[in-house]
CSV table of C-alpha atoms and ligand atoms in Angstrom, one decimal:
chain,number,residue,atom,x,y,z
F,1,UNK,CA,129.0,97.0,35.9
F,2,UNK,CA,131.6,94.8,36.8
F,3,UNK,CA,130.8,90.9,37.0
F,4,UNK,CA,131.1,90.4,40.8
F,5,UNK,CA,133.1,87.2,40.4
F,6,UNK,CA,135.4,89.6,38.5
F,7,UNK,CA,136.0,91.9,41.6
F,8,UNK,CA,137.5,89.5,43.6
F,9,UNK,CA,138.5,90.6,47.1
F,10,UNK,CA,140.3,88.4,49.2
F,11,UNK,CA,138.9,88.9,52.4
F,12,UNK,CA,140.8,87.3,54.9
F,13,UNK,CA,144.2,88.9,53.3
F,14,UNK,CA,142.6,92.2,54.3
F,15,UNK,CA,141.5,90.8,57.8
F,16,UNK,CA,145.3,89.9,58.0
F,17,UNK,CA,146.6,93.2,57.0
F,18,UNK,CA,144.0,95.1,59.8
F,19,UNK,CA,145.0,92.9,62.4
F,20,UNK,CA,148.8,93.2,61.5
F,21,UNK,CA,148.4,97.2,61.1
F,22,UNK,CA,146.9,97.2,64.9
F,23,UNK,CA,149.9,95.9,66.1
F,24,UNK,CA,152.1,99.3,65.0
F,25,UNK,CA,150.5,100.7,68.3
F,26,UNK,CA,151.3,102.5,71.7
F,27,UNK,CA,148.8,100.9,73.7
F,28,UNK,CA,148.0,97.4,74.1
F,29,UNK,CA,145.9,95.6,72.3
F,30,UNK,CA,143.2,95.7,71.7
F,31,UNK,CA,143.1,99.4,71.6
F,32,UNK,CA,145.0,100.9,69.0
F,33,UNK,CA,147.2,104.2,69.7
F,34,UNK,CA,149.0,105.5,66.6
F,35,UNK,CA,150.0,108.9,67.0
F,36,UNK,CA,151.2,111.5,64.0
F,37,UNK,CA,155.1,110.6,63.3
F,38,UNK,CA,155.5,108.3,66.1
F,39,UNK,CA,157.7,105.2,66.0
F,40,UNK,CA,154.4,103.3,65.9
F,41,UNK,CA,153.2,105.8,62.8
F,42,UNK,CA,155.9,105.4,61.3
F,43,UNK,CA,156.4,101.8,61.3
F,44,UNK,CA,153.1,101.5,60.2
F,45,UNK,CA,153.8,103.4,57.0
F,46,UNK,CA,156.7,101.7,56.1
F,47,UNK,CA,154.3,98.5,56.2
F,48,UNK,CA,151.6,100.1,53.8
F,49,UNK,CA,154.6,101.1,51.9
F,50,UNK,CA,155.2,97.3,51.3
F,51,UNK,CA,152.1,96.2,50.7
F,52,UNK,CA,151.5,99.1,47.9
F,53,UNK,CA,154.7,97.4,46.3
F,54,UNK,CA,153.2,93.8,46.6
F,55,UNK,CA,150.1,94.7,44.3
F,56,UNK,CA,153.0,96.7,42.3
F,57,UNK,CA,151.5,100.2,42.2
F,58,UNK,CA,153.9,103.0,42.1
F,59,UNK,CA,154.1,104.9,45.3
F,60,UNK,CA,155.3,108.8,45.8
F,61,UNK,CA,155.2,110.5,49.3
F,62,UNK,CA,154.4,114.1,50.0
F,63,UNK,CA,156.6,116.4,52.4
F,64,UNK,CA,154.2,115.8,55.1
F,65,UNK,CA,154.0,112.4,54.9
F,66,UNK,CA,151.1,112.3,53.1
F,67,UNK,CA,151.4,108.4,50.2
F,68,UNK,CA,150.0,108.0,47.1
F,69,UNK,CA,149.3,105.2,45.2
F,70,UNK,CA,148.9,104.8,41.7
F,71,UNK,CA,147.0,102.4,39.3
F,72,UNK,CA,147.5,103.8,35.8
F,73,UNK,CA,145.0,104.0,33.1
F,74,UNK,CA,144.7,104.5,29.7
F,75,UNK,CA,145.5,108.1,29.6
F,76,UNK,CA,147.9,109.2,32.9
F,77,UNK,CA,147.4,112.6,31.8
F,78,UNK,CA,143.8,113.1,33.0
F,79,UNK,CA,143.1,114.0,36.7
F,80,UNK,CA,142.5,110.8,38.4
F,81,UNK,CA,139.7,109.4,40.5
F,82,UNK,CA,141.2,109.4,44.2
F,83,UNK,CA,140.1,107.4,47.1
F,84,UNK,CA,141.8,106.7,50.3
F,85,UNK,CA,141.6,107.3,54.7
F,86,UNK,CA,144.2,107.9,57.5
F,87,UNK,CA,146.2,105.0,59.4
F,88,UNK,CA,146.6,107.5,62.5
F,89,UNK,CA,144.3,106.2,65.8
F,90,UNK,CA,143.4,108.8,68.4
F,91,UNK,CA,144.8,107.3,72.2
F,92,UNK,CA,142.9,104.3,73.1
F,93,UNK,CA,141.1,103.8,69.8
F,94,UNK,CA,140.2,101.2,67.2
F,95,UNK,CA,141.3,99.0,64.6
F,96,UNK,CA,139.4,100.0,61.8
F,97,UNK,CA,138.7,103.7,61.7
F,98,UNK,CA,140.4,105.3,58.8
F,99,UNK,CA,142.4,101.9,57.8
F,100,UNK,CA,139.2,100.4,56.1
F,101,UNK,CA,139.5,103.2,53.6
F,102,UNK,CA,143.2,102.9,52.9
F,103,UNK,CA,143.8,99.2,53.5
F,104,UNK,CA,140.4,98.5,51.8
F,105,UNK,CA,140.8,101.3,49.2
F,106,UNK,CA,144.2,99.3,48.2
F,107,UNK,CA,142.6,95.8,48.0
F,108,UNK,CA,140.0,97.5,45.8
F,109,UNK,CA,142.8,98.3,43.6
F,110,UNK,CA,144.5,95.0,43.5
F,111,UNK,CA,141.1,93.5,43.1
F,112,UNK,CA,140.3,96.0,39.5
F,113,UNK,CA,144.3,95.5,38.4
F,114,UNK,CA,143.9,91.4,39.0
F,115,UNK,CA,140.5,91.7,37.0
F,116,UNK,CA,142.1,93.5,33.8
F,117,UNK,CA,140.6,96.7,34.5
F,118,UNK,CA,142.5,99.5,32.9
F,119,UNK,CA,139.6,102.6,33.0
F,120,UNK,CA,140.4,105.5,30.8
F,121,UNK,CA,142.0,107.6,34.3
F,122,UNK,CA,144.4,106.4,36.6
F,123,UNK,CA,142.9,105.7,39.9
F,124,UNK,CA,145.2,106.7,43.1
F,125,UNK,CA,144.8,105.8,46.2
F,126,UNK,CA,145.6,108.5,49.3
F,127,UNK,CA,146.8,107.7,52.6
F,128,UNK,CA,146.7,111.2,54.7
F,129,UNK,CA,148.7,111.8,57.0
F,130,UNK,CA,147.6,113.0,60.6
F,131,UNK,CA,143.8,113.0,60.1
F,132,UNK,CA,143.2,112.7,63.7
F,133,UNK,CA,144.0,116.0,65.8
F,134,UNK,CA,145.6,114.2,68.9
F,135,UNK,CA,149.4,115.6,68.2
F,136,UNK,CA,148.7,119.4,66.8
F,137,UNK,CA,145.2,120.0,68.1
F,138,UNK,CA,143.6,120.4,64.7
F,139,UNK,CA,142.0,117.7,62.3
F,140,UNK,CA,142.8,116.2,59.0
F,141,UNK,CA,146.2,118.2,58.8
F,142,UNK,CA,146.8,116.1,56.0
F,143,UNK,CA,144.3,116.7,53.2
F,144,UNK,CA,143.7,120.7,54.7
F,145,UNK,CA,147.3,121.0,53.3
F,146,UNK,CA,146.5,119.4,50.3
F,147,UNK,CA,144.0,121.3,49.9
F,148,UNK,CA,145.5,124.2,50.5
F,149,UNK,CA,143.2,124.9,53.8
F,150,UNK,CA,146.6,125.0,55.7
F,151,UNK,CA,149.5,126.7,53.9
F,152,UNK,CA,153.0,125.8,54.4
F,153,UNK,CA,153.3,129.0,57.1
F,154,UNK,CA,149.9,128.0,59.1
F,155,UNK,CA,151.8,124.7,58.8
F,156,UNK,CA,155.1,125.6,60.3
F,157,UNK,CA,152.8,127.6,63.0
F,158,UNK,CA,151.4,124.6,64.7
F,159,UNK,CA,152.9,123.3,68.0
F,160,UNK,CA,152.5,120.1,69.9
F,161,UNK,CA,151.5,120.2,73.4
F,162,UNK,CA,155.4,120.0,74.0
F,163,UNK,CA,156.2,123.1,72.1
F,164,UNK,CA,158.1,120.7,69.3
F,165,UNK,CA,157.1,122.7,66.0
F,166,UNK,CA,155.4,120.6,62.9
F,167,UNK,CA,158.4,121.4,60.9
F,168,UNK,CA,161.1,119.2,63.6
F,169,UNK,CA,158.5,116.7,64.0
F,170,UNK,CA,158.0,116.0,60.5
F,171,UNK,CA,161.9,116.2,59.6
F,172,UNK,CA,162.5,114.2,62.5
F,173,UNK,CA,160.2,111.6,61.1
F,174,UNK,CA,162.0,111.5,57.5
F,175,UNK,CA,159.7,113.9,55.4
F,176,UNK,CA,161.9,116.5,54.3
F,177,UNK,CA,160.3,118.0,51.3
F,178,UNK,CA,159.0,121.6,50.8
F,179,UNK,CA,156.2,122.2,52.6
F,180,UNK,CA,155.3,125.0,49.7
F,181,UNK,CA,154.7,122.0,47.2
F,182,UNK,CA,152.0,120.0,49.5
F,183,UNK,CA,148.3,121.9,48.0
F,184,UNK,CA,147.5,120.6,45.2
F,185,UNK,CA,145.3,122.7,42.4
F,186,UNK,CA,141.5,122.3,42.1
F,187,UNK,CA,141.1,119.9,39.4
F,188,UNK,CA,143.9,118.0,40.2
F,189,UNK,CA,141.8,115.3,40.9
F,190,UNK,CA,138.2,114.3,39.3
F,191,UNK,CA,136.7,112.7,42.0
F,192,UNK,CA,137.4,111.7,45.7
F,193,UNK,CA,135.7,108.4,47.0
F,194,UNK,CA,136.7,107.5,50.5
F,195,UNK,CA,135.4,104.4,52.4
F,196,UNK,CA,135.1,104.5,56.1
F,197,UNK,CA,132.9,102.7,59.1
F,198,UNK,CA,129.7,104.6,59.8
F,199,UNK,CA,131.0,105.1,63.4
F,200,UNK,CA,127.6,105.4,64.2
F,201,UNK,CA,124.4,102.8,64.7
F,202,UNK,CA,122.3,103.4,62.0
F,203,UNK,CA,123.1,100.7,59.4
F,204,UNK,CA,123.5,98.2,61.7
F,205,UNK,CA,120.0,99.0,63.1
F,206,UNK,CA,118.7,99.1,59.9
F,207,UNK,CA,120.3,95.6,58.7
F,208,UNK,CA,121.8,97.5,55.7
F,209,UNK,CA,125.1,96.7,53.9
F,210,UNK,CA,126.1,99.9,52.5
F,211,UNK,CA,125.4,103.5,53.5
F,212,UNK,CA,125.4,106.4,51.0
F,213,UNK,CA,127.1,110.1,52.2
F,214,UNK,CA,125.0,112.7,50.9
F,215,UNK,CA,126.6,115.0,53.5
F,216,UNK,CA,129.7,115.9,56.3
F,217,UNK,CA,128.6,117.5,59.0
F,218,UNK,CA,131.2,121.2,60.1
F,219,UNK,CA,133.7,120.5,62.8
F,220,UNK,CA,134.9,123.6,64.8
F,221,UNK,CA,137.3,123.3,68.1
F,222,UNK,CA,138.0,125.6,70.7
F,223,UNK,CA,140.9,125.5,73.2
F,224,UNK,CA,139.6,127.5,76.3
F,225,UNK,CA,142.1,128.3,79.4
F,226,UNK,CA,140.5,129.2,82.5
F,227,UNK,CA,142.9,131.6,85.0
F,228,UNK,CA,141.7,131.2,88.8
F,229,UNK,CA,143.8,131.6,92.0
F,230,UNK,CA,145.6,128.8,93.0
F,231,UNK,CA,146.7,128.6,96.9
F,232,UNK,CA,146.3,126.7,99.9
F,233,UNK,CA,143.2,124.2,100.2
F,234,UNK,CA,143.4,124.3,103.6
F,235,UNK,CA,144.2,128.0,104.5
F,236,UNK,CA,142.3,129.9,102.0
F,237,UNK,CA,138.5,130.5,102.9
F,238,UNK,CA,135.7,130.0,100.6
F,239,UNK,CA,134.4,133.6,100.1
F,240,UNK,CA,138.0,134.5,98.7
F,241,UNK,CA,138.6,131.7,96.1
F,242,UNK,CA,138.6,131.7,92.3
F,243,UNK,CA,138.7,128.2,92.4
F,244,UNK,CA,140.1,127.6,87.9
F,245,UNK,CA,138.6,123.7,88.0
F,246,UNK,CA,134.9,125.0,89.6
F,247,UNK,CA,134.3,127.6,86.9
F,248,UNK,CA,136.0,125.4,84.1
F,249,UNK,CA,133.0,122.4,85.6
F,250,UNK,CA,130.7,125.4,85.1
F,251,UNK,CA,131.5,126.3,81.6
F,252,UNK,CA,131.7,122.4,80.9
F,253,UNK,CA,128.0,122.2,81.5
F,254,UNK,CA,127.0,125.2,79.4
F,255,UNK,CA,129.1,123.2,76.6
F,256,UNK,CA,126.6,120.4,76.9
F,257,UNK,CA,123.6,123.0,77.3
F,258,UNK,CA,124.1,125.2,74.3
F,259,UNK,CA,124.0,121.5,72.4
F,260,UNK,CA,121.1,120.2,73.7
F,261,UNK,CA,119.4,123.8,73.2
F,262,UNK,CA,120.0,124.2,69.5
F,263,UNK,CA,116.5,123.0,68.8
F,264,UNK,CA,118.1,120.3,66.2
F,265,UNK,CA,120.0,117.0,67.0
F,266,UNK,CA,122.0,117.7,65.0
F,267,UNK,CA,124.7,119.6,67.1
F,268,UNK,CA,126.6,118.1,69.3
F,269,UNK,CA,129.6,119.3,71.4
F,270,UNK,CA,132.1,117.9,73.6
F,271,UNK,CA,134.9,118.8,76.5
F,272,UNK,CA,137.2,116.0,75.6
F,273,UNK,CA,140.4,117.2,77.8
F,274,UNK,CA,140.3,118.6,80.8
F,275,UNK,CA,143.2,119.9,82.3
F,276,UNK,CA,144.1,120.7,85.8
F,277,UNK,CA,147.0,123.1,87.1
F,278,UNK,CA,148.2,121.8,89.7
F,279,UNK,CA,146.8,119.1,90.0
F,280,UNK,CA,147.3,118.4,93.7
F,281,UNK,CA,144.9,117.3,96.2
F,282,UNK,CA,145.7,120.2,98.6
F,283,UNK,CA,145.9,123.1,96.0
F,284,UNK,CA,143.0,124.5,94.8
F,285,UNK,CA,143.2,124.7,91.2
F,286,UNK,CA,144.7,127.9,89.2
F,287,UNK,CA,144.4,127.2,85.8
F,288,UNK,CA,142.3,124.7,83.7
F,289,UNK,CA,143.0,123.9,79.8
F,290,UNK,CA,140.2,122.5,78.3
F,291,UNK,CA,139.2,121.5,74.2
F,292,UNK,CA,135.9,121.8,73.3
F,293,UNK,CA,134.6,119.9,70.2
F,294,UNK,CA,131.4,121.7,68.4
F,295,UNK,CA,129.6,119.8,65.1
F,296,UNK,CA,126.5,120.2,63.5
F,297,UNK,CA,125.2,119.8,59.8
F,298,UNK,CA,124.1,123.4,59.9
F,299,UNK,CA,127.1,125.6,60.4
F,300,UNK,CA,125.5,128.7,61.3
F,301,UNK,CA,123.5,126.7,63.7
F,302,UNK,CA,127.3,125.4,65.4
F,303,UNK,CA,128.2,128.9,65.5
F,304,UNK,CA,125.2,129.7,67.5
F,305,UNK,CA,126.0,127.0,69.8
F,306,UNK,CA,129.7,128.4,70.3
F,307,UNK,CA,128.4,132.1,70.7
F,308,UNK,CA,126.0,130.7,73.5
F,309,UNK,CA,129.1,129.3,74.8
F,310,UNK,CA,131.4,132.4,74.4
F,311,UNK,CA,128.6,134.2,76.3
F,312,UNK,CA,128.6,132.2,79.3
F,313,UNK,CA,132.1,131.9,79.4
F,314,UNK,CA,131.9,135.7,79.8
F,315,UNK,CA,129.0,135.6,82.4
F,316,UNK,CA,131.5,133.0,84.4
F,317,UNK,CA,134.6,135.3,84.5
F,318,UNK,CA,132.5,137.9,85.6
F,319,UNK,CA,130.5,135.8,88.5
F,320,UNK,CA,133.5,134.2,90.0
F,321,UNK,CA,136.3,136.3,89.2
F,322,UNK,CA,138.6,134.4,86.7
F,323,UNK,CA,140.1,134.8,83.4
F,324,UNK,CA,138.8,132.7,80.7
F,325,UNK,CA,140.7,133.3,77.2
F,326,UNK,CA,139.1,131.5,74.4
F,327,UNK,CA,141.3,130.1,71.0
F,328,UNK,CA,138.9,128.6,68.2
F,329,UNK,CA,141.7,126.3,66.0
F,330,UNK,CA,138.9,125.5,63.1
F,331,UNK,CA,135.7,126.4,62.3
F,332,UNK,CA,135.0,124.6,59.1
F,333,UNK,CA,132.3,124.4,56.9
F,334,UNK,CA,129.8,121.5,56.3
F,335,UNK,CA,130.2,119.3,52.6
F,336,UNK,CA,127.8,118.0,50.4
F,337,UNK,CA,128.7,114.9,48.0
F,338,UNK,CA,128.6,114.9,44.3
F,339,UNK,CA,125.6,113.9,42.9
F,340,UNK,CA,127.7,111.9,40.1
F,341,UNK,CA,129.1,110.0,42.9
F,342,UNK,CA,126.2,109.6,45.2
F,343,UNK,CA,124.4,108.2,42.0
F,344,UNK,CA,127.4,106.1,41.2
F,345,UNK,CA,127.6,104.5,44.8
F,346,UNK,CA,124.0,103.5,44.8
F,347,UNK,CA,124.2,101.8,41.4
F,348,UNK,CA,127.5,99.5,42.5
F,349,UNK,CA,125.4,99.2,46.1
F,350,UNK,CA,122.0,97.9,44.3
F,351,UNK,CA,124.2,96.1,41.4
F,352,UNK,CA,125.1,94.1,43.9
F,353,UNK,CA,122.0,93.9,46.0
F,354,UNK,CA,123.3,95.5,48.8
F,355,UNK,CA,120.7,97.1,51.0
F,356,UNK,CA,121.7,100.5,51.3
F,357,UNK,CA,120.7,103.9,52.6
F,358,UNK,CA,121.4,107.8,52.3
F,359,UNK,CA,123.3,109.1,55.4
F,360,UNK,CA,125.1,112.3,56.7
F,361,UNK,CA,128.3,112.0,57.7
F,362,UNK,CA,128.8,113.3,61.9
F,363,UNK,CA,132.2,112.5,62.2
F,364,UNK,CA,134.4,114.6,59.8
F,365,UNK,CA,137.0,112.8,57.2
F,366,UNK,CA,139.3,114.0,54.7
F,367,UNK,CA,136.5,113.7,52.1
F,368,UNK,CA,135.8,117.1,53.8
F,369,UNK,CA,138.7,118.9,52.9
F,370,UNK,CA,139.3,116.9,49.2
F,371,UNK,CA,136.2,118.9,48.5
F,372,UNK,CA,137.4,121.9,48.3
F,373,UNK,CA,139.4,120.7,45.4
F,374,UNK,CA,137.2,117.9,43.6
F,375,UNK,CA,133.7,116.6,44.2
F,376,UNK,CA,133.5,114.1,46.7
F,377,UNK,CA,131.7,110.8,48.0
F,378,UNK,CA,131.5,108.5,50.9
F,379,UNK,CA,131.1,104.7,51.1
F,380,UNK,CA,130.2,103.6,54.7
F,381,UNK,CA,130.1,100.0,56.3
F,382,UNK,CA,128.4,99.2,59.5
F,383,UNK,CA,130.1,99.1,62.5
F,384,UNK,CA,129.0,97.6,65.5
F,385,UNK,CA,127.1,99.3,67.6
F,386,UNK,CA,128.3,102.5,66.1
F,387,UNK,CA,131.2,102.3,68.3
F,388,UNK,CA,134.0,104.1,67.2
F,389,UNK,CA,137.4,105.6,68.9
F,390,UNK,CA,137.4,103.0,71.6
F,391,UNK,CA,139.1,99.5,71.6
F,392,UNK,CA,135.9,97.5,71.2
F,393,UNK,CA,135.4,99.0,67.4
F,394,UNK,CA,134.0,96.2,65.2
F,395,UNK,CA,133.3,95.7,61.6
F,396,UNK,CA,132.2,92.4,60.3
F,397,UNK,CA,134.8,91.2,57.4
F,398,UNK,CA,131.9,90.2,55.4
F,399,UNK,CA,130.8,94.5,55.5
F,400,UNK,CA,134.3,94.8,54.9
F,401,UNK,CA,134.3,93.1,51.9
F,402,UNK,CA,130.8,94.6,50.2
F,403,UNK,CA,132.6,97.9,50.9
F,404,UNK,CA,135.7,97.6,49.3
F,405,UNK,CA,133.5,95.9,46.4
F,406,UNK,CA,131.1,99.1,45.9
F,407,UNK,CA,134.3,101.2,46.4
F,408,UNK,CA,136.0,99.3,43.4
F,409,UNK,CA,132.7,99.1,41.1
F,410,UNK,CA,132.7,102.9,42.0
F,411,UNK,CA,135.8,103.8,41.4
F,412,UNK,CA,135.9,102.1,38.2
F,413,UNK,CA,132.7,103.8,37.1
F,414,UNK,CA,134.5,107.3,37.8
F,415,UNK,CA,136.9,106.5,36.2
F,416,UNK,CA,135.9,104.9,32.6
N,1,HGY,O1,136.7,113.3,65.0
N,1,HGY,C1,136.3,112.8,63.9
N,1,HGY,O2,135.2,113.1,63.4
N,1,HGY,C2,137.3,112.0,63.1
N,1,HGY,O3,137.1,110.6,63.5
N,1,HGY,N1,138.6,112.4,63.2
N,2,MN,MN1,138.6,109.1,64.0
N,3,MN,MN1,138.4,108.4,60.5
């Protein structure tokens, strides 16, 4: 156990770096937008960038865009221990979702290279790129491709909503490499420890410092496109519509109900867009594009939930005469931490009298992909409210802080 005066982490340096990171953003403050290879994304890299070099850790970059830090240790030739997050913010977000992990991951770094600490594996620090699925409709691009959950062809498949393929996007941005040489073998790393905010209310309800992943719950999304019958509002009669937005409310609903009727509160699904052709307010609507968002801890118990809605779907398109073509993007299973790491976490926490609890994860994180190549863990901080992916996200710098200190202890335990 490290002496906790030995772990020193400077915490308004990394209020300062949080605050400055916001400001690479396409929305004004304070929400935070910062879209996969955007100006704002990019920017924002070339900022980690320097502050990697400041703490004077060698840095390499994947051909996705995905950075790596390196502290070395006794013997580079051993896998390392990995932490890290994403910088990328969904539209209208926060400041502190996926930047606590790398911006705190690198002061936990700087704090174990400033104390002496050279553990017997070099410790690496990750930032992902394009966790968030805003630009190419699927999550954690970054660390699926590392992990070889995407390969370089499912890669070169994926489309923004403009049509403007991965592969330009990517280039456009500067990453140039072969996609072929982004997975990276099982064992490549010995661990992966990511810090993140709870972005939910229980540790903050609980007055505890520290929460302990046992568990990530399975993401799946669907992108469903409802064909009606567009025409005239004011010339076409009711009995002969196939009205695209009425059905599209209709199978919105029986999203929410095949949630709440799982039996376990533990699913959860959500129509976050909602897309209306053409849009006009005399045009009845033709077409509808809509996402849906489906979670649970239980994976068969999510794909109950999205049979219940494939079925009604189908009992729509039937009652009212439209076409309703469904696209599932992902359908992923659930994690489970390492028990090493899970133990490891609760020592650092309670080493440093932290009051601390077990958790599952319900938002996903790369941790979910890295382990499918190494065994995983997750720190979490409280955050306020449990507010996440709105402006008004809030972690206290003193949480910060404890985090970044269990992460170091942690990560310094793995590694030794
Ligand atoms: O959606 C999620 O769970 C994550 O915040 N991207
Ligand atoms: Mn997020
Ligand atoms: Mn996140």
């Amino acid at each position: 156990m490290l002496a906790e005066q030995a772990l020193a982490v400077d915490s308004e340096r990394l209020e300062h770096h949080l605050a400055t990171l916001a400001t690479f953003s396409d929305a004004p403050a304070p929400a935070v937008t910062r879209v996969l290879y955007s100006d704002a994304d990019v920017r924002a890299r070339a900022y980690l960038k320097d502050l990697i070099a400041e703490v004077g850790l060698s840095v390499r970059e994947d051909a996705i865009g995905n950075l790596f830090a390196r502290l070395p240790g006794q013997d580079d030739t051993l896998p390392a221990v990995a932490t890290g997050s994403h910088i990328d913010a969904i539209p209208h977000s926060g400041r502190y979702d996926g930047t606590v992990g790398v911006l705190g991951g690198l002061e936990a770094l700087r704090a174990l290279k400033e104390a002496g600490v050279t553990p017997k594996r070099p410790i690496e620090l990750i930032m992902f790129t394009a966790e968030e699925p805003t630009r190419f409709g699927v999550g954690c691009v970054g660390s699926r491709a590392l992990a070889g959950v995407l390969s370089a062809d499912d890669l070169r498949a994926l489309k923004d909503e403009d049509g403007r393929s991965f592969d330009d996007v990517r280039t456009a941005a500067g990453f140039t490499g072969r996609l072929e040489e982004v997975g990276l073998e099982p064992g490549h790393y010995h661990h992966f420890v990511e810090l993140h905010i709870e972005q939910g209310p229980h540790l903050e309800a609980q007055n505890l410092n520290i929460g302990v992943v046992d568990a990530i719950a399975a993401p799946a999304t669907l992108h469903i496109t409802v064909h009606g019958q567009g025409g005239h509002a004011g010339a076409v009669l009711m009995p002969h519509r196939h009205d695209a937005l009425v059905a599209g409310a209709i199978l919105a609903q029986a999203v929410e109900d095949a949630a709440r009727s799982s039996g376990a509160e533990d699913t959860v699904a959500t129509v976050g867009i909602f897309d209306v052709h053409p849009r006009a307010v005399n045009s009845i609507p033709s077409r509808v594009f809509m996402s849906v968002d489906a979670r649970d801890t239980d994976a068969a118990r999510r794909d109950e939930a999205i049979a219940k809605i494939r079925q009604a779907a189908e009992r729509i398109a039937q009652e009212r005469d439209v076409r309703i073509d469904i696209e599932t993007l992902n359908a992923d299973p659930p994690a489970t931490c390492g028990e090493e790491i899970v133990g490891t976490i609760r020592e650092a926490a309670e080493g440093m009298g932290l009051a601390h609890t077990t958790l599952v994860s319900r938002a996903y994180h790369d941790a979910l992909f890295m382990d499918r190549i190494c065994p995983i863990g997750m720190v979490f901080i409280p955050c306020h409210q449990g507010i996440s992916h709105r402006p008004d996200e809030y972690s206290a710098p003193d949480d910060i802080a404890n985090g970044v200190r269990v992460l170091a202890q942690t990560l310094a335990n793995l590694a030794s």
